[in-house]
Amino acid sequence: MQRICLFPGTFDPITIGHVNLIERALPLFDTIHVGVGINTTKKNMFSIEQRIQWINQSFLDQPSIIVSAYEGLTIDHCRKIGASFILRGLRQSADFEYEKSIADTNRTISGIDTFFLNALPEYSSIASVLVRDLLLHGGNTAPFLPKHVQHDIANQLFNEKTRA
Ligand code: ADP
């Protein structure tokens, strides 16, 4: 049986914390689908296409990683792609409080189990929401982003400034 897993998230944008979690999960599964959830009620900073491109560029030499967008219930997307497992990361204990009931609910209605990996200590305070906040206020995001993402964002900001 193929061990197919879905790693769902917003990835707005992908951080080195996400990358590390996916890399550590690679030996556990045959295929990891990184699912970028489309949430119409949530206002995102980066477009879905941009977020997918950045994730793809983070794993160019990893054929077992597939990136796609999905809308609706995570378990419905699992069924569509044949995933029997969901992967989520835990940074702080608050993550666990929040994730536990979602994982329990998903298992009850679909039988799909969620696996949790603890963030490494050096990544446990890295969050896309903090990166977005830094970007909004001109802070340095380089310590938290893959190099290509930081490079693209710096270029975008430069282009915006030179256009203004
Ligand atoms: P969501 O809005 O679904 O939480 P995120 O993109 O913020 O989407 O996170 C996707 C997954 O990645 C979540 O399981 C989250 O716990 C995990 N994650 C986010 N940042 C880190 C990090 N720094 N280290 C490890 N896991 C992380």
Tab-separated table of N, CA and C and ligand atoms in Angstrom:
chain	number	residue	atom	x	y	z
A	1	MET	N	0.836	-1.209	0.000
A	1	MET	CA	0.000	0.000	0.000
A	1	MET	C	0.874	1.264	0.000
A	2	GLN	N	0.561	2.171	-0.876
A	2	GLN	CA	1.289	3.441	-0.923
A	2	GLN	C	0.918	4.288	0.294
A	3	ARG	N	1.912	4.835	0.961
A	3	ARG	CA	1.615	5.720	2.101
A	3	ARG	C	1.564	7.155	1.585
A	4	ILE	N	0.326	7.610	1.362
A	4	ILE	CA	0.148	8.958	0.796
A	4	ILE	C	-0.383	9.875	1.894
A	5	CYS	N	0.250	11.032	2.007
A	5	CYS	CA	-0.098	11.950	3.096
A	5	CYS	C	-0.417	13.332	2.528
A	6	LEU	N	-1.338	13.997	3.172
A	6	LEU	CA	-1.634	15.395	2.800
A	6	LEU	C	-1.107	16.319	3.895
A	7	PHE	N	-0.311	17.299	3.505
A	7	PHE	CA	0.133	18.338	4.446
A	7	PHE	C	-0.614	19.616	4.055
A	8	PRO	N	-1.721	19.886	4.760
A	8	PRO	CA	-2.531	21.041	4.375
A	8	PRO	C	-2.085	22.311	5.098
A	9	GLY	N	-2.285	23.429	4.471
A	9	GLY	CA	-1.938	24.689	5.120
A	9	GLY	C	-2.228	25.866	4.217
A	10	THR	N	-1.869	27.032	4.716
A	10	THR	CA	-2.091	28.259	3.953
A	10	THR	C	-0.812	28.679	3.219
A	11	PHE	N	0.327	28.466	3.872
A	11	PHE	CA	1.643	28.728	3.258
A	11	PHE	C	1.710	30.137	2.666
A	12	ASP	N	1.360	31.105	3.469
A	12	ASP	CA	1.237	32.491	2.984
A	12	ASP	C	2.248	33.400	3.687
A	13	PRO	N	3.539	33.280	3.422
A	13	PRO	CA	4.201	32.381	2.468
A	13	PRO	C	4.824	31.182	3.185
A	14	ILE	N	5.372	30.241	2.380
A	14	ILE	CA	6.120	29.110	2.959
A	14	ILE	C	7.332	29.665	3.706
A	15	THR	N	7.610	29.080	4.885
A	15	THR	CA	8.777	29.511	5.689
A	15	THR	C	9.770	28.343	5.789
A	16	ILE	N	10.936	28.609	6.367
A	16	ILE	CA	11.903	27.523	6.549
A	16	ILE	C	11.394	26.519	7.595
A	17	GLY	N	10.431	26.922	8.406
A	17	GLY	CA	9.805	25.983	9.351
A	17	GLY	C	8.976	24.944	8.607
A	18	HIS	N	8.170	25.381	7.629
A	18	HIS	CA	7.403	24.431	6.796
A	18	HIS	C	8.357	23.479	6.066
A	19	VAL	N	9.416	24.061	5.474
A	19	VAL	CA	10.349	23.250	4.680
A	19	VAL	C	10.967	22.157	5.558
A	20	ASN	N	11.389	22.545	6.753
A	20	ASN	CA	12.010	21.572	7.645
A	20	ASN	C	11.032	20.459	8.011
A	21	LEU	N	9.778	20.831	8.281
A	21	LEU	CA	8.789	19.817	8.673
A	21	LEU	C	8.567	18.821	7.532
A	22	ILE	N	8.446	19.329	6.324
A	22	ILE	CA	8.223	18.450	5.161
A	22	ILE	C	9.437	17.544	4.954
A	23	GLU	N	10.629	18.100	5.061
A	23	GLU	CA	11.843	17.284	4.865
A	23	GLU	C	11.924	16.167	5.900
A	24	ARG	N	11.540	16.465	7.129
A	24	ARG	CA	11.604	15.428	8.173
A	24	ARG	C	10.515	14.379	7.999
A	25	ALA	N	9.429	14.742	7.304
A	25	ALA	CA	8.334	13.782	7.095
A	25	ALA	C	8.583	12.894	5.876
A	26	LEU	N	9.521	13.286	5.020
A	26	LEU	CA	9.749	12.549	3.769
A	26	LEU	C	9.988	11.045	3.967
A	27	PRO	N	10.820	10.635	4.953
A	27	PRO	CA	11.056	9.190	5.100
A	27	PRO	C	9.821	8.408	5.559
A	28	LEU	N	8.800	9.119	6.054
A	28	LEU	CA	7.630	8.434	6.610
A	28	LEU	C	6.603	8.053	5.552
A	29	PHE	N	6.622	8.759	4.407
A	29	PHE	CA	5.561	8.574	3.409
A	29	PHE	C	6.145	8.361	2.021
A	30	ASP	N	5.379	7.676	1.153
A	30	ASP	CA	5.817	7.519	-0.245
A	30	ASP	C	5.598	8.825	-1.002
A	31	THR	N	4.473	9.469	-0.718
A	31	THR	CA	4.161	10.745	-1.381
A	31	THR	C	3.613	11.720	-0.349
A	32	ILE	N	4.097	12.949	-0.400
A	32	ILE	CA	3.502	14.011	0.431
A	32	ILE	C	2.880	15.028	-0.515
A	33	HIS	N	1.568	15.188	-0.395
A	33	HIS	CA	0.876	16.232	-1.143
A	33	HIS	C	0.841	17.477	-0.262
A	34	VAL	N	1.430	18.546	-0.716
A	34	VAL	CA	1.308	19.806	0.024
A	34	VAL	C	0.064	20.485	-0.541
A	35	GLY	N	-0.965	20.606	0.288
A	35	GLY	CA	-2.244	21.151	-0.175
A	35	GLY	C	-2.406	22.584	0.303
A	36	VAL	N	-2.457	23.493	-0.644
A	36	VAL	CA	-2.637	24.902	-0.287
A	36	VAL	C	-4.143	25.170	-0.255
A	37	GLY	N	-4.646	25.356	0.949
A	37	GLY	CA	-6.091	25.516	1.123
A	37	GLY	C	-6.573	26.874	0.632
A	38	ILE	N	-7.618	26.839	-0.184
A	38	ILE	CA	-8.215	28.095	-0.652
A	38	ILE	C	-9.360	28.418	0.300
A	39	ASN	N	-9.196	29.495	1.037
A	39	ASN	CA	-10.229	29.905	1.989
A	39	ASN	C	-10.744	31.268	1.555
A	40	THR	N	-11.961	31.266	1.027
A	40	THR	CA	-12.474	32.507	0.433
A	40	THR	C	-12.752	33.588	1.478
A	41	THR	N	-12.882	33.171	2.750
A	41	THR	CA	-13.165	34.177	3.774
A	41	THR	C	-11.868	34.785	4.334
A	42	LYS	N	-10.728	34.152	4.039
A	42	LYS	CA	-9.446	34.622	4.572
A	42	LYS	C	-8.767	35.491	3.531
A	43	LYS	N	-8.253	36.646	3.940
A	43	LYS	CA	-7.558	37.507	2.988
A	43	LYS	C	-6.078	37.127	3.020
A	44	ASN	N	-5.582	36.688	1.890
A	44	ASN	CA	-4.179	36.269	1.841
A	44	ASN	C	-3.300	37.382	1.309
A	45	MET	N	-2.013	37.337	1.705
A	45	MET	CA	-1.078	38.350	1.209
A	45	MET	C	-0.580	37.982	-0.189
A	46	PHE	N	-0.348	36.671	-0.418
A	46	PHE	CA	0.194	36.238	-1.708
A	46	PHE	C	-0.828	35.372	-2.444
A	47	SER	N	-0.808	35.464	-3.769
A	47	SER	CA	-1.782	34.722	-4.575
A	47	SER	C	-1.524	33.214	-4.441
A	48	ILE	N	-2.537	32.466	-4.758
A	48	ILE	CA	-2.421	31.009	-4.678
A	48	ILE	C	-1.324	30.511	-5.635
A	49	GLU	N	-1.266	31.112	-6.826
A	49	GLU	CA	-0.255	30.698	-7.825
A	49	GLU	C	1.159	30.961	-7.290
A	50	GLN	N	1.337	32.123	-6.676
A	50	GLN	CA	2.639	32.490	-6.124
A	50	GLN	C	3.050	31.543	-4.999
A	51	ARG	N	2.078	31.231	-4.126
A	51	ARG	CA	2.393	30.353	-2.990
A	51	ARG	C	2.781	28.958	-3.472
A	52	ILE	N	2.040	28.462	-4.494
A	52	ILE	CA	2.342	27.132	-5.045
A	52	ILE	C	3.719	27.141	-5.704
A	53	GLN	N	4.012	28.184	-6.451
A	53	GLN	CA	5.317	28.271	-7.118
A	53	GLN	C	6.456	28.244	-6.095
A	54	TRP	N	6.322	28.992	-5.016
A	54	TRP	CA	7.372	29.032	-4.003
A	54	TRP	C	7.557	27.669	-3.339
A	55	ILE	N	6.449	26.945	-3.120
A	55	ILE	CA	6.585	25.605	-2.504
A	55	ILE	C	7.286	24.680	-3.498
A	56	ASN	N	6.843	24.704	-4.753
A	56	ASN	CA	7.486	23.859	-5.771
A	56	ASN	C	8.980	24.139	-5.857
A	57	GLN	N	9.338	25.407	-5.852
A	57	GLN	CA	10.762	25.770	-5.967
A	57	GLN	C	11.566	25.314	-4.753
A	58	SER	N	10.894	25.094	-3.625
A	58	SER	CA	11.594	24.648	-2.416
A	58	SER	C	11.957	23.173	-2.492
A	59	PHE	N	11.274	22.430	-3.406
A	59	PHE	CA	11.479	20.967	-3.454
A	59	PHE	C	11.713	20.475	-4.877
A	60	LEU	N	12.559	21.197	-5.606
A	60	LEU	CA	12.759	20.885	-7.025
A	60	LEU	C	13.295	19.473	-7.250
A	61	ASP	N	14.125	18.983	-6.310
A	61	ASP	CA	14.722	17.659	-6.519
A	61	ASP	C	14.022	16.582	-5.691
A	62	GLN	N	12.749	16.812	-5.366
A	62	GLN	CA	12.004	15.835	-4.558
A	62	GLN	C	10.760	15.373	-5.304
A	63	PRO	N	10.859	14.306	-6.101
A	63	PRO	CA	9.713	13.850	-6.886
A	63	PRO	C	8.557	13.331	-6.028
A	64	SER	N	8.819	13.012	-4.760
A	64	SER	CA	7.730	12.469	-3.935
A	64	SER	C	6.878	13.574	-3.306
A	65	ILE	N	7.176	14.826	-3.652
A	65	ILE	CA	6.354	15.929	-3.131
A	65	ILE	C	5.530	16.521	-4.267
A	66	ILE	N	4.225	16.596	-4.045
A	66	ILE	CA	3.307	17.150	-5.047
A	66	ILE	C	2.588	18.339	-4.413
A	67	VAL	N	2.504	19.434	-5.139
A	67	VAL	CA	1.881	20.635	-4.577
A	67	VAL	C	0.627	20.983	-5.387
A	68	SER	N	-0.455	21.242	-4.677
A	68	SER	CA	-1.672	21.650	-5.389
A	68	SER	C	-2.565	22.472	-4.458
A	69	ALA	N	-3.532	23.140	-5.067
A	69	ALA	CA	-4.497	23.916	-4.279
A	69	ALA	C	-5.751	23.074	-4.088
A	70	TYR	N	-6.476	23.345	-3.006
A	70	TYR	CA	-7.770	22.665	-2.858
A	70	TYR	C	-8.741	23.566	-2.109
A	71	GLU	N	-10.007	23.294	-2.360
A	71	GLU	CA	-11.062	24.065	-1.712
A	71	GLU	C	-11.966	23.077	-0.978
A	72	GLY	N	-12.553	23.491	0.114
A	72	GLY	CA	-13.482	22.603	0.812
A	72	GLY	C	-12.803	21.834	1.924
A	73	LEU	N	-13.425	20.713	2.302
A	73	LEU	CA	-12.938	19.954	3.453
A	73	LEU	C	-11.620	19.255	3.137
A	74	THR	N	-10.720	19.293	4.113
A	74	THR	CA	-9.413	18.640	3.956
A	74	THR	C	-9.590	17.135	3.728
A	75	ILE	N	-10.541	16.522	4.429
A	75	ILE	CA	-10.710	15.061	4.259
A	75	ILE	C	-11.251	14.731	2.867
A	76	ASP	N	-12.036	15.633	2.278
A	76	ASP	CA	-12.505	15.390	0.906
A	76	ASP	C	-11.330	15.418	-0.062
A	77	HIS	N	-10.391	16.334	0.198
A	77	HIS	CA	-9.206	16.386	-0.665
A	77	HIS	C	-8.356	15.125	-0.461
A	78	CYS	N	-8.276	14.652	0.789
A	78	CYS	CA	-7.544	13.400	1.058
A	78	CYS	C	-8.125	12.265	0.218
A	79	ARG	N	-9.446	12.155	0.209
A	79	ARG	CA	-10.094	11.068	-0.547
A	79	ARG	C	-9.778	11.208	-2.026
A	80	LYS	N	-9.815	12.455	-2.516
A	80	LYS	CA	-9.579	12.702	-3.941
A	80	LYS	C	-8.174	12.258	-4.366
A	81	ILE	N	-7.197	12.515	-3.526
A	81	ILE	CA	-5.809	12.194	-3.904
A	81	ILE	C	-5.360	10.838	-3.347
A	82	GLY	N	-6.256	10.166	-2.627
A	82	GLY	CA	-5.929	8.842	-2.082
A	82	GLY	C	-5.038	8.886	-0.856
A	83	ALA	N	-5.099	9.997	-0.109
A	83	ALA	CA	-4.260	10.118	1.091
A	83	ALA	C	-4.940	9.470	2.298
A	84	SER	N	-4.202	8.640	3.023
A	84	SER	CA	-4.745	8.014	4.231
A	84	SER	C	-4.278	8.728	5.479
A	85	PHE	N	-3.411	9.712	5.309
A	85	PHE	CA	-2.863	10.414	6.463
A	85	PHE	C	-2.833	11.914	6.221
A	86	ILE	N	-2.967	12.643	7.332
A	86	ILE	CA	-2.793	14.105	7.306
A	86	ILE	C	-1.564	14.388	8.177
A	87	LEU	N	-0.777	15.355	7.761
A	87	LEU	CA	0.390	15.763	8.547
A	87	LEU	C	0.192	17.205	9.003
A	88	ARG	N	0.491	17.464	10.268
A	88	ARG	CA	0.458	18.841	10.776
A	88	ARG	C	1.671	19.050	11.685
A	89	GLY	N	2.075	20.288	11.801
A	89	GLY	CA	3.212	20.615	12.662
A	89	GLY	C	2.733	21.206	13.974
A	90	LEU	N	3.513	20.953	15.033
A	90	LEU	CA	3.194	21.553	16.340
A	90	LEU	C	4.359	22.433	16.764
A	91	ARG	N	4.072	23.699	16.966
A	91	ARG	CA	5.129	24.621	17.393
A	91	ARG	C	5.063	24.860	18.889
A	92	GLN	N	3.892	25.251	19.350
A	92	GLN	CA	3.694	25.548	20.786
A	92	GLN	C	2.525	24.691	21.266
A	93	SER	N	2.331	24.638	22.592
A	93	SER	CA	1.239	23.794	23.098
A	93	SER	C	-0.115	24.294	22.595
A	94	ALA	N	-0.227	25.600	22.306
A	94	ALA	CA	-1.492	26.133	21.784
A	94	ALA	C	-1.856	25.471	20.446
A	95	ASP	N	-0.838	25.134	19.648
A	95	ASP	CA	-1.095	24.440	18.383
A	95	ASP	C	-1.816	23.123	18.655
A	96	PHE	N	-1.349	22.418	19.691
A	96	PHE	CA	-1.940	21.110	20.003
A	96	PHE	C	-3.399	21.254	20.415
A	97	GLU	N	-3.670	22.243	21.281
A	97	GLU	CA	-5.051	22.466	21.742
A	97	GLU	C	-5.987	22.650	20.553
A	98	TYR	N	-5.511	23.422	19.586
A	98	TYR	CA	-6.319	23.756	18.413
A	98	TYR	C	-6.443	22.554	17.474
A	99	GLU	N	-5.325	21.869	17.290
A	99	GLU	CA	-5.276	20.795	16.283
A	99	GLU	C	-5.987	19.523	16.739
A	100	LYS	N	-5.994	19.280	18.066
A	100	LYS	CA	-6.512	18.009	18.563
A	100	LYS	C	-7.962	17.802	18.146
A	101	SER	N	-8.804	18.810	18.353
A	101	SER	CA	-10.222	18.603	18.037
A	101	SER	C	-10.457	18.473	16.533
A	102	ILE	N	-9.642	19.180	15.739
A	102	ILE	CA	-9.791	19.031	14.281
A	102	ILE	C	-9.400	17.608	13.870
A	103	ALA	N	-8.284	17.120	14.441
A	103	ALA	CA	-7.827	15.766	14.106
A	103	ALA	C	-8.854	14.726	14.558
A	104	ASP	N	-9.407	14.910	15.758
A	104	ASP	CA	-10.415	13.960	16.269
A	104	ASP	C	-11.640	13.960	15.365
A	105	THR	N	-12.080	15.167	14.983
A	105	THR	CA	-13.267	15.282	14.120
A	105	THR	C	-13.017	14.600	12.784
A	106	ASN	N	-11.862	14.870	12.208
A	106	ASN	CA	-11.544	14.267	10.910
A	106	ASN	C	-11.501	12.740	10.995
A	107	ARG	N	-10.914	12.221	12.085
A	107	ARG	CA	-10.840	10.764	12.216
A	107	ARG	C	-12.229	10.168	12.367
A	108	THR	N	-13.082	10.840	13.176
A	108	THR	CA	-14.433	10.318	13.405
A	108	THR	C	-15.229	10.236	12.098
A	109	ILE	N	-15.115	11.253	11.268
A	109	ILE	CA	-15.978	11.244	10.076
A	109	ILE	C	-15.347	10.587	8.851
A	110	SER	N	-14.028	10.319	8.914
A	110	SER	CA	-13.400	9.753	7.706
A	110	SER	C	-12.467	8.577	7.974
A	111	GLY	N	-12.077	8.385	9.227
A	111	GLY	CA	-11.094	7.338	9.541
A	111	GLY	C	-9.669	7.760	9.229
A	112	ILE	N	-9.508	8.984	8.732
A	112	ILE	CA	-8.158	9.450	8.375
A	112	ILE	C	-7.471	10.009	9.612
A	113	ASP	N	-6.293	9.467	9.911
A	113	ASP	CA	-5.544	9.892	11.095
A	113	ASP	C	-4.608	11.047	10.774
A	114	THR	N	-4.429	11.926	11.759
A	114	THR	CA	-3.484	13.038	11.609
A	114	THR	C	-2.205	12.730	12.373
A	115	PHE	N	-1.085	12.894	11.709
A	115	PHE	CA	0.218	12.721	12.351
A	115	PHE	C	0.790	14.086	12.651
A	116	PHE	N	1.363	14.213	13.838
A	116	PHE	CA	1.961	15.489	14.228
A	116	PHE	C	3.463	15.347	14.355
A	117	LEU	N	4.174	16.341	13.851
A	117	LEU	CA	5.622	16.411	14.067
A	117	LEU	C	5.896	17.695	14.834
A	118	ASN	N	6.700	17.584	15.865
A	118	ASN	CA	7.082	18.797	16.600
A	118	ASN	C	8.054	19.616	15.775
A	119	ALA	N	7.858	20.924	15.797
A	119	ALA	CA	8.838	21.802	15.164
A	119	ALA	C	10.156	21.682	15.918
A	120	LEU	N	11.262	21.765	15.194
A	120	LEU	CA	12.555	21.829	15.889
A	120	LEU	C	12.591	23.138	16.682
A	121	PRO	N	13.286	23.148	17.837
A	121	PRO	CA	13.306	24.359	18.660
A	121	PRO	C	13.677	25.619	17.872
A	122	GLU	N	14.616	25.472	16.936
A	122	GLU	CA	15.065	26.675	16.204
A	122	GLU	C	14.019	27.198	15.214
A	123	TYR	N	12.970	26.384	14.958
A	123	TYR	CA	11.929	26.829	14.027
A	123	TYR	C	10.595	27.101	14.719
A	124	SER	N	10.527	26.839	16.027
A	124	SER	CA	9.210	26.808	16.659
A	124	SER	C	8.566	28.194	16.829
A	125	SER	N	9.340	29.247	16.632
A	125	SER	CA	8.719	30.586	16.714
A	125	SER	C	8.535	31.207	15.333
A	126	ILE	N	8.762	30.417	14.300
A	126	ILE	CA	8.603	30.958	12.943
A	126	ILE	C	7.178	30.691	12.469
A	127	ALA	N	6.506	31.739	12.042
A	127	ALA	CA	5.117	31.611	11.583
A	127	ALA	C	4.882	32.564	10.414
A	128	SER	N	4.113	32.093	9.430
A	128	SER	CA	3.810	32.938	8.267
A	128	SER	C	3.160	34.256	8.690
A	129	VAL	N	2.323	34.180	9.724
A	129	VAL	CA	1.619	35.402	10.154
A	129	VAL	C	2.614	36.458	10.643
A	130	LEU	N	3.684	36.027	11.304
A	130	LEU	CA	4.698	36.984	11.778
A	130	LEU	C	5.495	37.541	10.610
A	131	VAL	N	5.748	36.680	9.625
A	131	VAL	CA	6.454	37.133	8.419
A	131	VAL	C	5.614	38.208	7.713
A	132	ARG	N	4.318	37.952	7.600
A	132	ARG	CA	3.435	38.936	6.920
A	132	ARG	C	3.444	40.265	7.672
A	133	ASP	N	3.443	40.178	8.993
A	133	ASP	CA	3.456	41.392	9.800
A	133	ASP	C	4.749	42.183	9.566
A	134	LEU	N	5.867	41.458	9.515
A	134	LEU	CA	7.152	42.124	9.237
A	134	LEU	C	7.113	42.792	7.867
A	135	LEU	N	6.562	42.074	6.892
A	135	LEU	CA	6.522	42.621	5.526
A	135	LEU	C	5.673	43.892	5.463
A	136	LEU	N	4.573	43.871	6.191
A	136	LEU	CA	3.686	45.050	6.191
A	136	LEU	C	4.384	46.281	6.747
A	137	HIS	N	5.332	46.037	7.672
A	137	HIS	CA	5.959	47.170	8.359
A	137	HIS	C	7.439	47.324	8.038
A	138	GLY	N	7.870	46.693	6.950
A	138	GLY	CA	9.242	46.901	6.489
A	138	GLY	C	10.311	46.214	7.299
A	139	GLY	N	9.961	45.140	8.023
A	139	GLY	CA	10.961	44.412	8.815
A	139	GLY	C	11.728	43.402	7.969
A	140	ASN	N	12.844	42.917	8.514
A	140	ASN	CA	13.690	41.955	7.793
A	140	ASN	C	13.152	40.534	7.952
A	141	THR	N	12.781	39.902	6.831
A	141	THR	CA	12.211	38.549	6.888
A	141	THR	C	13.223	37.475	6.491
A	142	ALA	N	14.434	37.888	6.146
A	142	ALA	CA	15.433	36.943	5.627
A	142	ALA	C	15.697	35.731	6.535
A	143	PRO	N	15.703	35.896	7.878
A	143	PRO	CA	16.010	34.713	8.703
A	143	PRO	C	14.923	33.641	8.667
A	144	PHE	N	13.754	33.941	8.109
A	144	PHE	CA	12.623	33.019	8.237
A	144	PHE	C	12.173	32.376	6.920
A	145	LEU	N	12.699	32.870	5.809
A	145	LEU	CA	12.188	32.429	4.505
A	145	LEU	C	13.240	31.670	3.710
A	146	PRO	N	12.789	30.705	2.870
A	146	PRO	CA	13.739	30.104	1.929
A	146	PRO	C	14.344	31.222	1.074
A	147	LYS	N	15.591	31.029	0.637
A	147	LYS	CA	16.306	32.111	-0.069
A	147	LYS	C	15.559	32.631	-1.292
A	148	HIS	N	14.965	31.706	-2.076
A	148	HIS	CA	14.286	32.150	-3.306
A	148	HIS	C	13.038	32.985	-2.989
A	149	VAL	N	12.372	32.655	-1.883
A	149	VAL	CA	11.169	33.416	-1.505
A	149	VAL	C	11.586	34.825	-1.077
A	150	GLN	N	12.614	34.883	-0.234
A	150	GLN	CA	13.113	36.179	0.226
A	150	GLN	C	13.564	37.028	-0.975
A	151	HIS	N	14.236	36.375	-1.904
A	151	HIS	CA	14.744	37.062	-3.095
A	151	HIS	C	13.575	37.640	-3.913
A	152	ASP	N	12.554	36.833	-4.157
A	152	ASP	CA	11.396	37.296	-4.944
A	152	ASP	C	10.678	38.455	-4.240
A	153	ILE	N	10.513	38.326	-2.921
A	153	ILE	CA	9.807	39.372	-2.176
A	153	ILE	C	10.614	40.672	-2.207
A	154	ALA	N	11.924	40.555	-2.025
A	154	ALA	CA	12.771	41.758	-2.066
A	154	ALA	C	12.665	42.415	-3.439
A	155	ASN	N	12.627	41.607	-4.500
A	155	ASN	CA	12.497	42.158	-5.858
A	155	ASN	C	11.153	42.855	-6.055
A	156	GLN	N	10.091	42.207	-5.557
A	156	GLN	CA	8.746	42.797	-5.678
A	156	GLN	C	8.698	44.146	-4.974
A	157	LEU	N	9.277	44.178	-3.744
A	157	LEU	CA	9.261	45.431	-2.975
A	157	LEU	C	10.062	46.503	-3.710
A	158	PHE	N	11.201	46.086	-4.275
A	158	PHE	CA	12.052	47.033	-5.003
A	158	PHE	C	11.283	47.602	-6.210
A	159	ASN	N	10.605	46.686	-6.947
A	159	ASN	CA	9.842	47.137	-8.118
A	159	ASN	C	8.732	48.098	-7.730
A	160	GLU	N	8.057	47.772	-6.602
A	160	GLU	CA	6.975	48.663	-6.136
A	160	GLU	C	7.529	50.051	-5.812
A	161	LYS	N	8.694	50.061	-5.138
A	161	LYS	CA	9.284	51.349	-4.728
A	161	LYS	C	9.706	52.160	-5.946
A	162	THR	N	10.294	51.484	-6.943
A	162	THR	CA	10.809	52.236	-8.090
A	162	THR	C	9.657	52.709	-8.973
A	163	ARG	N	8.496	51.970	-8.880
A	163	ARG	CA	7.327	52.379	-9.667
A	163	ARG	C	6.643	53.595	-9.013
A	164	ALA	N	6.731	53.641	-7.652
A	164	ALA	CA	5.982	54.674	-6.903
A	164	ALA	C	6.571	56.072	-7.145
B	1	ADP	P1	-2.704	26.890	8.648
B	1	ADP	O1	-3.382	28.187	8.359
B	1	ADP	O2	-3.453	25.688	8.155
B	1	ADP	O3	-2.193	26.711	10.053
B	1	ADP	P2	0.049	27.326	7.959
B	1	ADP	O4	0.635	27.567	6.615
B	1	ADP	O5	0.190	28.420	8.958
B	1	ADP	O6	-1.433	26.943	7.685
B	1	ADP	O7	0.682	26.011	8.563
B	1	ADP	C1	0.603	24.770	7.902
B	1	ADP	C2	1.180	23.693	8.802
B	1	ADP	O8	2.563	23.947	8.985
B	1	ADP	C3	0.571	23.657	10.195
B	1	ADP	O9	0.445	22.317	10.623
B	1	ADP	C4	1.588	24.371	11.050
B	1	ADP	O10	1.582	23.906	12.389
B	1	ADP	C5	2.876	23.961	10.357
B	1	ADP	N1	3.915	24.957	10.588
B	1	ADP	C6	3.839	26.277	10.367
B	1	ADP	N2	4.987	26.898	10.718
B	1	ADP	C7	5.801	25.913	11.188
B	1	ADP	C8	7.120	25.913	11.751
B	1	ADP	N3	7.803	27.034	11.947
B	1	ADP	N4	7.649	24.716	12.122
B	1	ADP	C9	6.933	23.585	11.977
B	1	ADP	N5	5.673	23.518	11.478
B	1	ADP	C10	5.114	24.671	11.090
